[in-house]
PDB file of C-alpha atoms in Angstrom:
ATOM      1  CA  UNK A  25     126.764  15.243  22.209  1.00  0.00           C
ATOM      2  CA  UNK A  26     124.455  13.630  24.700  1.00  0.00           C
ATOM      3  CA  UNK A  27     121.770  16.307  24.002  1.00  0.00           C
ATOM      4  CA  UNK A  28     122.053  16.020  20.463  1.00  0.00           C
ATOM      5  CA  UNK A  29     121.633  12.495  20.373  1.00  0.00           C
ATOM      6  CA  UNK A  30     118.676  12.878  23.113  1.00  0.00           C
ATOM      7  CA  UNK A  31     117.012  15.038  20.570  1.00  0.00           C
ATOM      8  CA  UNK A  32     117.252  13.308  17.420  1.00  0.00           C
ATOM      9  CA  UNK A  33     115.705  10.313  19.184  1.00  0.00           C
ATOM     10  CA  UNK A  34     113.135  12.338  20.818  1.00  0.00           C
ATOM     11  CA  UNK A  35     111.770  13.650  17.216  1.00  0.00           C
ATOM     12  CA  UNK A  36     112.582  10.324  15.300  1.00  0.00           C
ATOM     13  CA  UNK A  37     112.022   7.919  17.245  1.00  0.00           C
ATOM     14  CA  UNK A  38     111.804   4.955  14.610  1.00  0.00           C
ATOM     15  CA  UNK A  39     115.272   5.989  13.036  1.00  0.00           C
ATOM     16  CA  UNK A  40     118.427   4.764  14.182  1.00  0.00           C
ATOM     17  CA  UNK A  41     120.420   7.896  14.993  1.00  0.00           C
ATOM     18  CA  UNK A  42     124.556   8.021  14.028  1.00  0.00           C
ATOM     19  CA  UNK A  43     126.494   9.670  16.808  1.00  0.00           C
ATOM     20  CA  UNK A  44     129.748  11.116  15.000  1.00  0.00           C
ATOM     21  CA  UNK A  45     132.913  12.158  17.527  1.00  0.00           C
ATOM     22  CA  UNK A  46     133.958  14.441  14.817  1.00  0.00           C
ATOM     23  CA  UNK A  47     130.808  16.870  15.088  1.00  0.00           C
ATOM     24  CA  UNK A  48     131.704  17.343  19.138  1.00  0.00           C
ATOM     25  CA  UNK A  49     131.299  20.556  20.992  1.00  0.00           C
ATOM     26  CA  UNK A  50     133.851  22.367  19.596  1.00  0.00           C
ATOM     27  CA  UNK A  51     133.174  25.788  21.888  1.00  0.00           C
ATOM     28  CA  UNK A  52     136.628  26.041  23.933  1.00  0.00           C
ATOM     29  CA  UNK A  53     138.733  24.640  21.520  1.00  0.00           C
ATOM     30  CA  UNK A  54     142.037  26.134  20.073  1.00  0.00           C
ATOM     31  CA  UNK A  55     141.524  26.560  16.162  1.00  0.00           C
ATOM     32  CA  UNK A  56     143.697  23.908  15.186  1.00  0.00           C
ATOM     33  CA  UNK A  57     141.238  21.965  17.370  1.00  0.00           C
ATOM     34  CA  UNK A  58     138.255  23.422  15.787  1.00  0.00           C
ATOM     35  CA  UNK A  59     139.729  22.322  12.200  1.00  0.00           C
ATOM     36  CA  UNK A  60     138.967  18.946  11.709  1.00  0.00           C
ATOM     37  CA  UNK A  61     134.765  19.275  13.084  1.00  0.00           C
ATOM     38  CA  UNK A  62     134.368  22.327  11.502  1.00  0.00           C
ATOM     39  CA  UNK A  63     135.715  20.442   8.397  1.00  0.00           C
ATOM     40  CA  UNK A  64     133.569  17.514   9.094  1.00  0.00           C
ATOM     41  CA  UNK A  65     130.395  19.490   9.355  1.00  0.00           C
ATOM     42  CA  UNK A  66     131.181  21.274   5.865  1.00  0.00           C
ATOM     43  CA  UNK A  67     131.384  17.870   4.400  1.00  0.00           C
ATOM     44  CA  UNK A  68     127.931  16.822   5.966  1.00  0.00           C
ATOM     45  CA  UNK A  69     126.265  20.257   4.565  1.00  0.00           C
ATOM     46  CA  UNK A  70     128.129  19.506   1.421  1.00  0.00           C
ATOM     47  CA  UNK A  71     127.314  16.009  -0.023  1.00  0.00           C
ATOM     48  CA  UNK A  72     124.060  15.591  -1.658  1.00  0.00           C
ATOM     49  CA  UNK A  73     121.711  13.760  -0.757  1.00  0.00           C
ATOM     50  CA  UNK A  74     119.516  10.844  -2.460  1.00  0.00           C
ATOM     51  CA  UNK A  75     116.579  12.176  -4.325  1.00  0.00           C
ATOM     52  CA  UNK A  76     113.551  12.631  -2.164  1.00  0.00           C
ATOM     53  CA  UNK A  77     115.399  12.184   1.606  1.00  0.00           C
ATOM     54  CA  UNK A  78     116.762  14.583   3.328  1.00  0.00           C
ATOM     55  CA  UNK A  79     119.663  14.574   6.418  1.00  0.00           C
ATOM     56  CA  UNK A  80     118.935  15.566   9.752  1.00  0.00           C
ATOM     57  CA  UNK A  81     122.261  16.908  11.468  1.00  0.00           C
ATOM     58  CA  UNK A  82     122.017  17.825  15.211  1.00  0.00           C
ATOM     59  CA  UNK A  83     124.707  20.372  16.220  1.00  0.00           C
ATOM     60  CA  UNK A  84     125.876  22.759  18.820  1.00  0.00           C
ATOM     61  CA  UNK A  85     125.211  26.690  17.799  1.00  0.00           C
ATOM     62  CA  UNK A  86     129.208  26.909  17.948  1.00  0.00           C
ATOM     63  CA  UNK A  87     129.850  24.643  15.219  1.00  0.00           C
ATOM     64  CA  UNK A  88     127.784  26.660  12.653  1.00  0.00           C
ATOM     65  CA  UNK A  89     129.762  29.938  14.153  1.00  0.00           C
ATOM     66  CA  UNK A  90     133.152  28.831  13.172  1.00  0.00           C
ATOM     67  CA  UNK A  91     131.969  27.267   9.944  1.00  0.00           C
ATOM     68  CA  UNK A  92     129.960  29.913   8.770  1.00  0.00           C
ATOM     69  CA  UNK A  93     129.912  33.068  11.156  1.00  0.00           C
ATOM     70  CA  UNK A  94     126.342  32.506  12.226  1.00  0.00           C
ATOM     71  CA  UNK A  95     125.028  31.152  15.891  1.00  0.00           C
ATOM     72  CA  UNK A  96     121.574  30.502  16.071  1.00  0.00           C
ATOM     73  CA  UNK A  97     119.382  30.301  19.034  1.00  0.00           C
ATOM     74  CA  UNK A  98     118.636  26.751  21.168  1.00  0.00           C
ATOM     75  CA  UNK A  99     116.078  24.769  19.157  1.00  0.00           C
ATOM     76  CA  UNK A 100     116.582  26.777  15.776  1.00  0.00           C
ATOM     77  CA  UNK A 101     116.184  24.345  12.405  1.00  0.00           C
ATOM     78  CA  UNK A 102     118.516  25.574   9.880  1.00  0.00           C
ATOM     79  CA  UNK A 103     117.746  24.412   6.448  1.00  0.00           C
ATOM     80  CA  UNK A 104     120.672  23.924   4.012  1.00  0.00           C
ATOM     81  CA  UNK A 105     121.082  23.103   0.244  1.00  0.00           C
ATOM     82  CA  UNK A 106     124.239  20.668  -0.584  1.00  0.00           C
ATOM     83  CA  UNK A 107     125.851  21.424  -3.338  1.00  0.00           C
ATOM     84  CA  UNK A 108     128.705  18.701  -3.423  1.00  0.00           C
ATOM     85  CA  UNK A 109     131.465  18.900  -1.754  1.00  0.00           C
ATOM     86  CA  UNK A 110     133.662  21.473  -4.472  1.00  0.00           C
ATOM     87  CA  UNK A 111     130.803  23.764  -4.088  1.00  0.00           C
ATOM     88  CA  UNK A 112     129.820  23.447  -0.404  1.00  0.00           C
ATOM     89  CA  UNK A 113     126.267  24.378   0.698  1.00  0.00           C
ATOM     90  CA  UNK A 114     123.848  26.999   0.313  1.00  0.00           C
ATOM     91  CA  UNK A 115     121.884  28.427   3.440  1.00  0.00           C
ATOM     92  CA  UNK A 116     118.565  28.683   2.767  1.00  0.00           C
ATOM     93  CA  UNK A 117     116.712  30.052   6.032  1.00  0.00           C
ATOM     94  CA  UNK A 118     116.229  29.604  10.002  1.00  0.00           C
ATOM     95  CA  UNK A 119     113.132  28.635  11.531  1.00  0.00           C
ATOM     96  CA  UNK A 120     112.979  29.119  15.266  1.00  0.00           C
ATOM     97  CA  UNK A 121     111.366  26.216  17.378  1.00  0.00           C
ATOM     98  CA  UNK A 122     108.539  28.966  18.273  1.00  0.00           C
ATOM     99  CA  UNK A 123     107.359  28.414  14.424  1.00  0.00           C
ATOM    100  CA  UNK A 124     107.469  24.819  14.660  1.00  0.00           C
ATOM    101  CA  UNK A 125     104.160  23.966  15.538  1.00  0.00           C
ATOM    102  CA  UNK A 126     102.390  26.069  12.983  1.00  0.00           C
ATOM    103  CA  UNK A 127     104.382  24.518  10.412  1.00  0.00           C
ATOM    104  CA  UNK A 128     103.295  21.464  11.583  1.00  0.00           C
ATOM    105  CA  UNK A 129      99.725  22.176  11.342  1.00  0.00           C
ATOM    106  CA  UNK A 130     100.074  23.889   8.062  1.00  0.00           C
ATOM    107  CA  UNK A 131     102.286  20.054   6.658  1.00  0.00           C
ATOM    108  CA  UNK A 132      98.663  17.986   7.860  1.00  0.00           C
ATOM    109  CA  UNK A 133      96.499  20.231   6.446  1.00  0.00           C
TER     110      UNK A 133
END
């Protein structure tokens, strides 16, 4: 959680980051352990969000593997559509932190 944290200060440094105990590393757990954060971070992916903001959730790769059967790599941004919490999300695509930059330069231009 430390390194989560860590990051989203890092990149956002003028936003006060929320550090939620139910989103913890959830890699060696038993499944009933795994239940209630993979629960939580449906809910998170699930609840919309006000028009014209967005939310940033920083996560461990094992968290999206038992919610959704997908790990991706250190540093990957996965971009999600909420769709309320009946409906769940919608995955919409992965960009590796190799891609970053370029996106970056391609957002000033």
């Amino acid at each position: 959680m430390c390194r989560a944290r860590e990051s989203a200060e890092a990149a956002f440094p003028t936003i006060t980051s929320l550090t939620d105990p139910r989103l913890i590393y959830l890699g060696n757990f038993t499944d009933a352990e795994k239940a209630p954060i993979v629960a939580r971070t449906r809910q998170l992916l699930s609840m919309p969000v006000p028009s014209g903001s967005n939310r940033l959730v920083l996560a461990h790769a094992p968290n999206l593997m038992d919610l959704m059967g997908y790990f991706p790599k250190e540093g990957t941004l996965v971009v999600f559509r909420p769709l309320g919490e009946a409906a769940g999300f919608e995955y919409i695509a992965s960009i590796p932190a190799a891609q970053w930059g370029e996106l970056l330069r391609q957002g000033q231009k």
